[in-house]
PDB file of C-alpha atoms in Angstrom:
ATOM      1  CA  MET A 237      -3.137  30.907 -17.258  1.00  0.00           C
ATOM      2  CA  GLY A 238      -6.556  29.508 -14.209  1.00  0.00           C
ATOM      3  CA  GLU A 239      -7.726  31.321 -12.133  1.00  0.00           C
ATOM      4  CA  PRO A 240      -6.786  30.914  -8.402  1.00  0.00           C
ATOM      5  CA  LEU A 241      -6.855  27.989  -7.075  1.00  0.00           C
ATOM      6  CA  GLU A 242     -10.319  27.740  -5.083  1.00  0.00           C
ATOM      7  CA  GLN A 243      -9.994  25.250  -2.341  1.00  0.00           C
ATOM      8  CA  VAL A 244      -6.941  23.171  -0.784  1.00  0.00           C
ATOM      9  CA  GLU A 245      -8.124  19.585   1.069  1.00  0.00           C
ATOM     10  CA  GLY A 246      -5.710  17.595   3.046  1.00  0.00           C
ATOM     11  CA  ALA A 247      -4.468  15.621   5.755  1.00  0.00           C
ATOM     12  CA  GLY A 248      -1.584  17.176   8.208  1.00  0.00           C
ATOM     13  CA  PRO A 249       0.576  18.885   5.460  1.00  0.00           C
ATOM     14  CA  PHE A 250      -0.298  16.180   3.745  1.00  0.00           C
ATOM     15  CA  VAL A 251      -2.295  17.806  -0.085  1.00  0.00           C
ATOM     16  CA  THR A 252      -4.809  15.098  -1.542  1.00  0.00           C
ATOM     17  CA  ARG A 253      -7.416  17.091  -3.189  1.00  0.00           C
ATOM     18  CA  ARG A 254      -7.842  20.368  -5.196  1.00  0.00           C
ATOM     19  CA  THR A 255     -10.343  22.433  -6.985  1.00  0.00           C
ATOM     20  CA  TRP A 256      -9.756  25.020  -9.455  1.00  0.00           C
ATOM     21  CA  ARG A 257     -12.237  27.407 -11.636  1.00  0.00           C
ATOM     22  CA  SER A 258     -10.102  26.897 -15.260  1.00  0.00           C
ATOM     23  CA  PRO A 259     -10.686  30.149 -17.864  1.00  0.00           C
ATOM     24  CA  GLU A 260     -13.633  28.316 -19.699  1.00  0.00           C
ATOM     25  CA  GLY A 261     -15.050  28.360 -16.027  1.00  0.00           C
ATOM     26  CA  GLU A 262     -15.404  24.937 -15.497  1.00  0.00           C
ATOM     27  CA  THR A 263     -14.626  23.466 -11.608  1.00  0.00           C
ATOM     28  CA  VAL A 264     -12.024  20.508 -11.803  1.00  0.00           C
ATOM     29  CA  VAL A 265     -10.621  18.412  -9.234  1.00  0.00           C
ATOM     30  CA  TRP A 266      -7.931  17.088  -8.953  1.00  0.00           C
ATOM     31  CA  ASP A 267      -7.561  14.143  -6.191  1.00  0.00           C
ATOM     32  CA  SER A 268      -4.773  11.918  -5.175  1.00  0.00           C
ATOM     33  CA  ARG A 269      -4.771   8.597  -5.073  1.00  0.00           C
ATOM     34  CA  PRO A 270      -7.704   8.490  -8.418  1.00  0.00           C
ATOM     35  CA  ALA A 271      -5.267  10.761 -10.246  1.00  0.00           C
ATOM     36  CA  ARG A 272      -2.367   8.363  -9.705  1.00  0.00           C
ATOM     37  CA  LYS A 273      -4.314   4.745 -10.104  1.00  0.00           C
ATOM     38  CA  ARG A 274      -6.254   5.662 -12.669  1.00  0.00           C
ATOM     39  CA  GLY A 275      -5.246   8.987 -14.933  1.00  0.00           C
ATOM     40  CA  THR A 276      -8.650  10.895 -13.935  1.00  0.00           C
ATOM     41  CA  LEU A 277      -9.590  14.320 -13.268  1.00  0.00           C
ATOM     42  CA  SER A 278     -13.421  15.165 -12.546  1.00  0.00           C
ATOM     43  CA  VAL A 279     -13.979  18.463 -14.191  1.00  0.00           C
ATOM     44  CA  ARG A 280     -17.796  20.326 -13.825  1.00  0.00           C
ATOM     45  CA  SER A 281     -18.719  22.995 -17.401  1.00  0.00           C
ATOM     46  CA  PRO A 282     -21.326  25.785 -16.014  1.00  0.00           C
ATOM     47  CA  GLY A 283     -24.565  25.373 -15.518  1.00  0.00           C
ATOM     48  CA  ASP A 284     -23.844  21.331 -15.324  1.00  0.00           C
ATOM     49  CA  THR A 285     -25.325  18.514 -11.507  1.00  0.00           C
ATOM     50  CA  ALA A 286     -22.351  16.393 -13.129  1.00  0.00           C
ATOM     51  CA  ASP A 287     -19.159  15.902 -13.287  1.00  0.00           C
ATOM     52  CA  ARG A 288     -17.648  14.242 -16.603  1.00  0.00           C
ATOM     53  CA  VAL A 289     -14.466  12.231 -16.345  1.00  0.00           C
ATOM     54  CA  SER A 290     -10.509  14.073 -17.877  1.00  0.00           C
ATOM     55  CA  THR A 291      -7.501  11.282 -18.639  1.00  0.00           C
ATOM     56  CA  ALA A 292      -3.976  12.048 -18.887  1.00  0.00           C
ATOM     57  CA  ASP A 293      -2.860  10.449 -23.318  1.00  0.00           C
ATOM     58  CA  PRO A 294      -2.762   7.424 -23.600  1.00  0.00           C
ATOM     59  CA  GLY A 295       1.374   5.731 -23.457  1.00  0.00           C
ATOM     60  CA  ALA A 296       0.651   7.158 -19.206  1.00  0.00           C
ATOM     61  CA  LEU A 297      -2.572   5.064 -19.102  1.00  0.00           C
ATOM     62  CA  ARG A 298      -0.842   2.469 -20.804  1.00  0.00           C
ATOM     63  CA  ARG A 299       1.850   2.703 -17.862  1.00  0.00           C
ATOM     64  CA  LEU A 300      -0.596   2.867 -15.287  1.00  0.00           C
ATOM     65  CA  ARG A 301      -2.361  -0.559 -15.846  1.00  0.00           C
ATOM     66  CA  ARG A 302       1.125  -2.180 -17.017  1.00  0.00           C
ATOM     67  CA  LEU A 303       2.395  -0.995 -13.202  1.00  0.00           C
ATOM     68  CA  ASN A 304      -1.247  -1.724 -11.304  1.00  0.00           C
ATOM     69  CA  ALA A 305      -1.001  -5.475 -12.867  1.00  0.00           C
ATOM     70  CA  VAL A 306       2.191  -5.982 -11.593  1.00  0.00           C
ATOM     71  CA  ALA A 307       1.692  -4.645  -7.772  1.00  0.00           C
ATOM     72  CA  SER A 308      -1.561  -6.256  -8.318  1.00  0.00           C
ATOM     73  CA  GLY A 309      -0.147  -9.723  -9.670  1.00  0.00           C
ATOM     74  CA  ALA A 310       2.981  -8.847  -7.201  1.00  0.00           C
ATOM     75  CA  PHE A 311       0.244  -8.861  -4.018  1.00  0.00           C
ATOM     76  CA  VAL A 312      -2.489 -11.675  -4.991  1.00  0.00           C
ATOM     77  CA  ILE A 313       1.143 -14.523  -5.281  1.00  0.00           C
ATOM     78  CA  GLY A 314       2.920 -13.221  -1.489  1.00  0.00           C
ATOM     79  CA  GLY A 315      -0.324 -13.781   0.198  1.00  0.00           C
ATOM     80  CA  ALA A 316      -1.204 -16.364  -1.333  1.00  0.00           C
ATOM     81  CA  LEU A 317       2.381 -17.788  -0.877  1.00  0.00           C
ATOM     82  CA  PHE A 318       1.997 -16.620   3.095  1.00  0.00           C
ATOM     83  CA  ALA A 319      -1.049 -18.450   4.008  1.00  0.00           C
ATOM     84  CA  VAL A 320       0.659 -21.298   2.037  1.00  0.00           C
ATOM     85  CA  GLY A 321       3.082 -21.136   4.811  1.00  0.00           C
ATOM     86  CA  ALA A 322       0.511 -20.344   7.719  1.00  0.00           C
ATOM     87  CA  ALA A 323      -0.980 -23.514   6.740  1.00  0.00           C
ATOM     88  CA  VAL A 324       2.008 -25.460   6.733  1.00  0.00           C
ATOM     89  CA  SER A 325       3.105 -24.742  10.000  1.00  0.00           C
ATOM     90  CA  GLN A 326       0.165 -25.970  11.309  1.00  0.00           C
ATOM     91  CA  PHE A 327      -0.783 -28.356   9.387  1.00  0.00           C
ATOM     92  CA  GLY A 328       2.067 -29.693   7.642  1.00  0.00           C
ATOM     93  CA  SER A 329       4.471 -32.030   8.902  1.00  0.00           C
ATOM     94  CA  GLY A 330       5.788 -29.869  10.968  1.00  0.00           C
ATOM     95  CA  ASP A 331       9.438 -29.410  10.156  1.00  0.00           C
ATOM     96  CA  PRO A 332       9.545 -25.417  10.360  1.00  0.00           C
ATOM     97  CA  LEU A 333      12.413 -24.968   6.632  1.00  0.00           C
ATOM     98  CA  VAL A 334       9.046 -25.216   4.843  1.00  0.00           C
ATOM     99  CA  SER A 335       7.397 -22.835   5.751  1.00  0.00           C
ATOM    100  CA  ALA A 336      10.529 -20.749   6.746  1.00  0.00           C
ATOM    101  CA  TRP A 337      11.480 -21.229   2.709  1.00  0.00           C
ATOM    102  CA  VAL A 338       7.200 -20.709   1.561  1.00  0.00           C
ATOM    103  CA  TYR A 339       7.176 -17.281   3.166  1.00  0.00           C
ATOM    104  CA  LEU A 340      10.761 -16.179   1.795  1.00  0.00           C
ATOM    105  CA  VAL A 341       9.671 -16.336  -1.291  1.00  0.00           C
ATOM    106  CA  GLY A 342       6.820 -14.791  -0.963  1.00  0.00           C
ATOM    107  CA  GLY A 343       8.778 -11.810   1.167  1.00  0.00           C
ATOM    108  CA  VAL A 344       9.835 -11.813  -2.437  1.00  0.00           C
ATOM    109  CA  PHE A 345       6.810 -11.243  -4.135  1.00  0.00           C
ATOM    110  CA  PHE A 346       5.825  -8.837  -0.901  1.00  0.00           C
ATOM    111  CA  SER A 347       9.042  -7.038  -2.086  1.00  0.00           C
ATOM    112  CA  THR A 348       8.543  -6.915  -4.994  1.00  0.00           C
ATOM    113  CA  GLY A 349       4.878  -5.267  -5.159  1.00  0.00           C
ATOM    114  CA  GLY A 350       5.821  -2.880  -2.458  1.00  0.00           C
ATOM    115  CA  TYR A 351       8.986  -1.860  -4.859  1.00  0.00           C
ATOM    116  CA  VAL A 352       6.377  -0.952  -7.637  1.00  0.00           C
ATOM    117  CA  SER A 353       3.726   1.164  -5.960  1.00  0.00           C
ATOM    118  CA  VAL A 354       6.291   3.281  -5.375  1.00  0.00           C
ATOM    119  CA  LEU A 355       7.098   3.210  -8.917  1.00  0.00           C
ATOM    120  CA  GLN A 356       3.491   3.854  -9.551  1.00  0.00           C
ATOM    121  CA  VAL A 357       3.852   7.280  -7.241  1.00  0.00           C
ATOM    122  CA  LEU A 358       7.039   8.407  -9.088  1.00  0.00           C
ATOM    123  CA  ASN A 359       5.188   7.998 -12.453  1.00  0.00           C
ATOM    124  CA  ALA A 360       1.378   9.149 -11.572  1.00  0.00           C
ATOM    125  CA  PRO A 361       0.429  11.928 -14.419  1.00  0.00           C
ATOM    126  CA  ARG A 362       0.934  14.722 -12.052  1.00  0.00           C
ATOM    127  CA  HIS A 363      -1.281  18.273 -12.756  1.00  0.00           C
ATOM    128  CA  THR A 364      -0.492  21.469 -14.249  1.00  0.00           C
ATOM    129  CA  PRO A 365       0.021  24.592 -12.491  1.00  0.00           C
ATOM    130  CA  ASP A 366      -3.599  25.637 -13.831  1.00  0.00           C
ATOM    131  CA  GLY A 367      -5.184  22.104 -12.433  1.00  0.00           C
ATOM    132  CA  GLY A 368      -6.280  22.599 -16.785  1.00  0.00           C
ATOM    133  CA  SER A 369      -5.338  18.675 -17.157  1.00  0.00           C
ATOM    134  CA  LEU A 370      -2.798  15.604 -16.397  1.00  0.00           C
ATOM    135  CA  VAL A 371       0.607  15.535 -17.595  1.00  0.00           C
ATOM    136  CA  THR A 372       3.663  12.833 -18.070  1.00  0.00           C
ATOM    137  CA  ALA A 373       7.221  13.579 -17.738  1.00  0.00           C
ATOM    138  CA  GLY A 374       9.693  10.874 -18.045  1.00  0.00           C
ATOM    139  CA  TRP A 375      10.772   7.094 -15.959  1.00  0.00           C
ATOM    140  CA  ARG A 376      12.267   6.863 -12.720  1.00  0.00           C
ATOM    141  CA  TRP A 377      13.453   4.982 -10.634  1.00  0.00           C
ATOM    142  CA  TRP A 378      13.600   6.330  -7.851  1.00  0.00           C
ATOM    143  CA  GLY A 379      12.926   9.419  -5.877  1.00  0.00           C
ATOM    144  CA  TYR A 380      12.832  11.392  -2.663  1.00  0.00           C
ATOM    145  CA  GLU A 381       8.946  12.904  -2.249  1.00  0.00           C
ATOM    146  CA  PRO A 382       8.270  13.363   1.478  1.00  0.00           C
ATOM    147  CA  MET A 383       5.504  15.518   1.142  1.00  0.00           C
ATOM    148  CA  ARG A 384       3.180  12.868  -0.806  1.00  0.00           C
ATOM    149  CA  VAL A 385       0.598  11.037   1.033  1.00  0.00           C
ATOM    150  CA  ASP A 386       0.716   8.668  -1.162  1.00  0.00           C
ATOM    151  CA  TRP A 387       4.796   8.933  -2.009  1.00  0.00           C
ATOM    152  CA  LEU A 388       4.945   8.079   2.025  1.00  0.00           C
ATOM    153  CA  SER A 389       2.127   5.388   2.247  1.00  0.00           C
ATOM    154  CA  MET A 390       3.947   3.146  -0.772  1.00  0.00           C
ATOM    155  CA  PHE A 391       7.166   3.932   0.651  1.00  0.00           C
ATOM    156  CA  VAL A 392       6.320   2.905   3.873  1.00  0.00           C
ATOM    157  CA  LEU A 393       4.994  -0.106   2.665  1.00  0.00           C
ATOM    158  CA  PHE A 394       8.252  -0.817   0.603  1.00  0.00           C
ATOM    159  CA  THR A 395      10.466  -0.835   4.000  1.00  0.00           C
ATOM    160  CA  GLY A 396       7.710  -2.746   5.527  1.00  0.00           C
ATOM    161  CA  THR A 397       8.456  -5.252   3.300  1.00  0.00           C
ATOM    162  CA  LEU A 398      12.218  -5.406   3.260  1.00  0.00           C
ATOM    163  CA  VAL A 399      12.353  -5.193   7.735  1.00  0.00           C
ATOM    164  CA  PHE A 400       9.829  -8.959   6.882  1.00  0.00           C
ATOM    165  CA  GLY A 401      12.618  -9.644   4.509  1.00  0.00           C
ATOM    166  CA  VAL A 402      15.442 -10.115   7.624  1.00  0.00           C
ATOM    167  CA  ASN A 403      12.470 -11.607   9.317  1.00  0.00           C
ATOM    168  CA  LEU A 404      12.614 -14.618   6.891  1.00  0.00           C
ATOM    169  CA  LEU A 405      16.022 -14.680   6.368  1.00  0.00           C
ATOM    170  CA  ASP A 406      16.987 -14.472   9.997  1.00  0.00           C
ATOM    171  CA  SER A 407      14.125 -18.010  10.454  1.00  0.00           C
ATOM    172  CA  PHE A 408      17.210 -19.890   8.817  1.00  0.00           C
ATOM    173  CA  LEU A 409      19.116 -19.235  11.848  1.00  0.00           C
ATOM    174  CA  GLU A 410      19.673 -22.346  13.557  1.00  0.00           C
ATOM    175  CA  GLY A 411      21.248 -22.808  17.446  1.00  0.00           C
ATOM    176  CA  LEU A 412      19.500 -18.816  18.256  1.00  0.00           C
ATOM    177  CA  THR A 413      18.608 -18.723  22.084  1.00  0.00           C
ATOM    178  CA  VAL A 414      15.663 -17.340  23.007  1.00  0.00           C
ATOM    179  CA  ARG A 415      16.129 -14.276  23.163  1.00  0.00           C
ATOM    180  CA  GLN A 416      18.244 -14.226  20.131  1.00  0.00           C
ATOM    181  CA  VAL A 417      15.794 -15.917  18.603  1.00  0.00           C
ATOM    182  CA  ASN A 418      13.251 -12.430  19.703  1.00  0.00           C
ATOM    183  CA  ARG A 419      15.598 -10.083  18.719  1.00  0.00           C
ATOM    184  CA  LEU A 420      16.539 -10.987  15.093  1.00  0.00           C
ATOM    185  CA  ILE A 421      13.097 -13.065  14.552  1.00  0.00           C
ATOM    186  CA  TRP A 422      10.852 -11.290  16.676  1.00  0.00           C
ATOM    187  CA  THR A 423      11.104  -7.514  16.106  1.00  0.00           C
ATOM    188  CA  PRO A 424      11.622  -7.171  12.829  1.00  0.00           C
ATOM    189  CA  ASP A 425       8.629  -9.007  11.986  1.00  0.00           C
ATOM    190  CA  VAL A 426       6.672  -6.398  14.312  1.00  0.00           C
ATOM    191  CA  ILE A 427       8.288  -3.330  12.956  1.00  0.00           C
ATOM    192  CA  GLY A 428       7.381  -4.641   9.749  1.00  0.00           C
ATOM    193  CA  CYS A 429       4.271  -4.774  11.456  1.00  0.00           C
ATOM    194  CA  VAL A 430       3.987  -1.746  12.241  1.00  0.00           C
ATOM    195  CA  LEU A 431       5.296  -0.646   9.413  1.00  0.00           C
ATOM    196  CA  PHE A 432       2.239  -1.653   6.979  1.00  0.00           C
ATOM    197  CA  LEU A 433       0.146  -0.312   9.761  1.00  0.00           C
ATOM    198  CA  VAL A 434       1.959   3.392   9.451  1.00  0.00           C
ATOM    199  CA  SER A 435       0.860   2.881   5.109  1.00  0.00           C
ATOM    200  CA  GLY A 436      -2.199   1.618   5.411  1.00  0.00           C
ATOM    201  CA  HIS A 437      -3.908   4.648   7.477  1.00  0.00           C
ATOM    202  CA  LEU A 438      -1.457   7.232   5.328  1.00  0.00           C
ATOM    203  CA  GLY A 439      -4.347   5.566   2.944  1.00  0.00           C
ATOM    204  CA  PHE A 440      -6.711   6.165   4.708  1.00  0.00           C
ATOM    205  CA  ALA A 441      -5.429  10.095   4.788  1.00  0.00           C
ATOM    206  CA  GLU A 442      -5.449   9.523   0.806  1.00  0.00           C
ATOM    207  CA  ILE A 443      -9.033   8.682   0.317  1.00  0.00           C
ATOM    208  CA  CYS A 444     -10.495  11.089   3.004  1.00  0.00           C
ATOM    209  CA  HIS A 445      -8.777  14.162   2.993  1.00  0.00           C
ATOM    210  CA  ARG A 446      -8.595  13.801   6.657  1.00  0.00           C
ATOM    211  CA  PRO A 447      -5.865  12.764   9.500  1.00  0.00           C
ATOM    212  CA  TRP A 448      -8.509   9.453  10.663  1.00  0.00           C
ATOM    213  CA  PRO A 449      -9.710   6.808   9.181  1.00  0.00           C
ATOM    214  CA  CYS A 450     -13.672   7.280   6.618  1.00  0.00           C
ATOM    215  CA  VAL A 451     -15.918   4.798   5.422  1.00  0.00           C
ATOM    216  CA  ARG A 452     -16.634   5.028   1.520  1.00  0.00           C
ATOM    217  CA  SER A 453     -18.346   1.838   1.181  1.00  0.00           C
ATOM    218  CA  ARG A 454     -18.398   2.694  -2.813  1.00  0.00           C
ATOM    219  CA  SER A 455     -14.858   4.082  -3.578  1.00  0.00           C
ATOM    220  CA  LEU A 456     -12.903   0.508  -4.517  1.00  0.00           C
ATOM    221  CA  GLY A 457      -9.562   2.443  -3.359  1.00  0.00           C
ATOM    222  CA  TRP A 458     -10.880   2.308  -0.186  1.00  0.00           C
ATOM    223  CA  TRP A 459     -11.970  -1.788  -0.008  1.00  0.00           C
ATOM    224  CA  VAL A 460      -8.341  -1.744  -1.378  1.00  0.00           C
ATOM    225  CA  VAL A 461      -6.843  -0.597   1.319  1.00  0.00           C
ATOM    226  CA  ALA A 462      -9.566  -0.930   3.748  1.00  0.00           C
ATOM    227  CA  VAL A 463      -8.540  -4.927   3.284  1.00  0.00           C
ATOM    228  CA  ASN A 464      -4.836  -4.564   3.083  1.00  0.00           C
ATOM    229  CA  GLN A 465      -5.382  -2.900   6.984  1.00  0.00           C
ATOM    230  CA  LEU A 466      -7.659  -5.230   7.858  1.00  0.00           C
ATOM    231  CA  GLY A 467      -4.064  -8.375   7.141  1.00  0.00           C
ATOM    232  CA  SER A 468      -2.095  -5.804   8.665  1.00  0.00           C
ATOM    233  CA  ILE A 469      -3.497  -6.240  12.230  1.00  0.00           C
ATOM    234  CA  LEU A 470      -4.098  -9.346  11.234  1.00  0.00           C
ATOM    235  CA  PHE A 471      -0.280  -9.532  10.608  1.00  0.00           C
ATOM    236  CA  MET A 472       0.220  -7.435  14.334  1.00  0.00           C
ATOM    237  CA  VAL A 473      -1.548  -9.983  15.874  1.00  0.00           C
ATOM    238  CA  SER A 474       0.153 -13.437  14.476  1.00  0.00           C
ATOM    239  CA  ALA A 475       3.179 -11.016  15.646  1.00  0.00           C
ATOM    240  CA  LEU A 476       2.145 -10.742  18.951  1.00  0.00           C
ATOM    241  CA  ALA A 477       1.139 -14.141  19.442  1.00  0.00           C
ATOM    242  CA  ALA A 478       4.348 -15.828  18.016  1.00  0.00           C
ATOM    243  CA  TYR A 479       6.229 -13.900  20.741  1.00  0.00           C
ATOM    244  CA  THR A 480       8.938 -16.429  22.613  1.00  0.00           C
ATOM    245  CA  ARG A 481       8.727 -16.877  26.519  1.00  0.00           C
ATOM    246  CA  PRO A 482      12.014 -16.198  28.405  1.00  0.00           C
ATOM    247  CA  ALA A 483      10.982 -18.505  30.852  1.00  0.00           C
ATOM    248  CA  THR A 484       9.637 -20.865  28.429  1.00  0.00           C
ATOM    249  CA  GLY A 485      11.337 -20.620  25.688  1.00  0.00           C
ATOM    250  CA  SER A 486       7.525 -20.954  23.379  1.00  0.00           C
ATOM    251  CA  LEU A 487       5.797 -19.233  21.746  1.00  0.00           C
ATOM    252  CA  VAL A 488       2.619 -17.015  23.317  1.00  0.00           C
ATOM    253  CA  ASN A 489       0.059 -19.038  21.166  1.00  0.00           C
ATOM    254  CA  VAL A 490       1.194 -20.824  18.109  1.00  0.00           C
ATOM    255  CA  GLY A 491      -1.947 -21.242  16.797  1.00  0.00           C
ATOM    256  CA  ILE A 492      -3.258 -17.858  16.513  1.00  0.00           C
ATOM    257  CA  ALA A 493       0.366 -16.396  15.631  1.00  0.00           C
ATOM    258  CA  ASN A 494      -0.770 -19.382  11.924  1.00  0.00           C
ATOM    259  CA  TRP A 495      -4.547 -17.996  12.022  1.00  0.00           C
ATOM    260  CA  ALA A 496      -3.330 -14.487  12.077  1.00  0.00           C
ATOM    261  CA  THR A 497      -0.504 -15.406   9.325  1.00  0.00           C
ATOM    262  CA  LEU A 498      -3.238 -17.250   7.470  1.00  0.00           C
ATOM    263  CA  THR A 499      -5.464 -14.454   7.277  1.00  0.00           C
ATOM    264  CA  GLY A 500      -4.033 -11.417   6.971  1.00  0.00           C
ATOM    265  CA  ALA A 501      -2.322 -12.674   3.969  1.00  0.00           C
ATOM    266  CA  LEU A 502      -5.221 -13.745   2.720  1.00  0.00           C
ATOM    267  CA  CYS A 503      -6.193 -10.322   2.921  1.00  0.00           C
ATOM    268  CA  PHE A 504      -3.756  -9.179   1.359  1.00  0.00           C
ATOM    269  CA  SER A 505      -4.616 -11.363  -1.571  1.00  0.00           C
ATOM    270  CA  VAL A 506      -8.007 -10.464  -1.985  1.00  0.00           C
ATOM    271  CA  GLY A 507      -6.795  -6.264  -1.649  1.00  0.00           C
ATOM    272  CA  GLY A 508      -3.730  -7.114  -4.755  1.00  0.00           C
ATOM    273  CA  VAL A 509      -7.260  -9.350  -6.782  1.00  0.00           C
ATOM    274  CA  LEU A 510      -9.539  -5.632  -5.169  1.00  0.00           C
ATOM    275  CA  GLN A 511      -6.611  -3.437  -6.884  1.00  0.00           C
ATOM    276  CA  LEU A 512      -6.040  -5.247 -10.459  1.00  0.00           C
ATOM    277  CA  PHE A 513      -9.545  -3.888 -10.964  1.00  0.00           C
ATOM    278  CA  GLU A 514      -8.162  -0.081  -9.518  1.00  0.00           C
ATOM    279  CA  ARG A 515      -7.052   0.831 -13.240  1.00  0.00           C
ATOM    280  CA  PRO A 516      -7.750   3.188 -15.586  1.00  0.00           C
TER     281      PRO A 516
END
């Protein structure tokens, strides 16, 4: 058995980093995001001034690479399609059905990326009780782990993509009153944006080991979270600008809604590209 746990860090009730002292005197650090994304632990032997990396077994690393490739690819394509849909709405023929179909297909890719992100958390290698290594459990298609900030972040993200799906499907409805448009289309849009923002905030908490965001420009994981959070903010701007005024039946600002969607979607595509390199 290892020595007692030396240090626990995290945000609120969530543990995002643990430090142990192994029987051999090595200092072992489990950091939530590197462990689940790259399958790594940091190890420092007595007298050393630099850490070395301990990795999970080859099978676990292959699993992480495959899941990461599918998730990042889905976000790249989904973001690109949302950008195309916004461009068609802003510069195209003006037929809302064209944009609606492009958005719907993009939404399928976003939901795929969200679900695979949950799978990444569930099937990532876990640290052993003594902190000496990472072990890989059997494959799981679903699990409920609300006290893990990484699971909660990805679950909220996935839920947000499903809520966006309600918005996208309702956009095909015809003959709606202004009140129905705001209730069936605009409200799910705003709720989805809020969930995206919450997911991004939890992502910062995992990386920063505290409840509020930090700046870690040398961390690729930080850039993935930051770029996606910028996309979430732009999506929220778009949603607010897409509110239909009851008095006039017109949107608050069509141009802002389209441009914020386009730029926000490109942020998610860029985030997907960056995520592709955050692998074992």
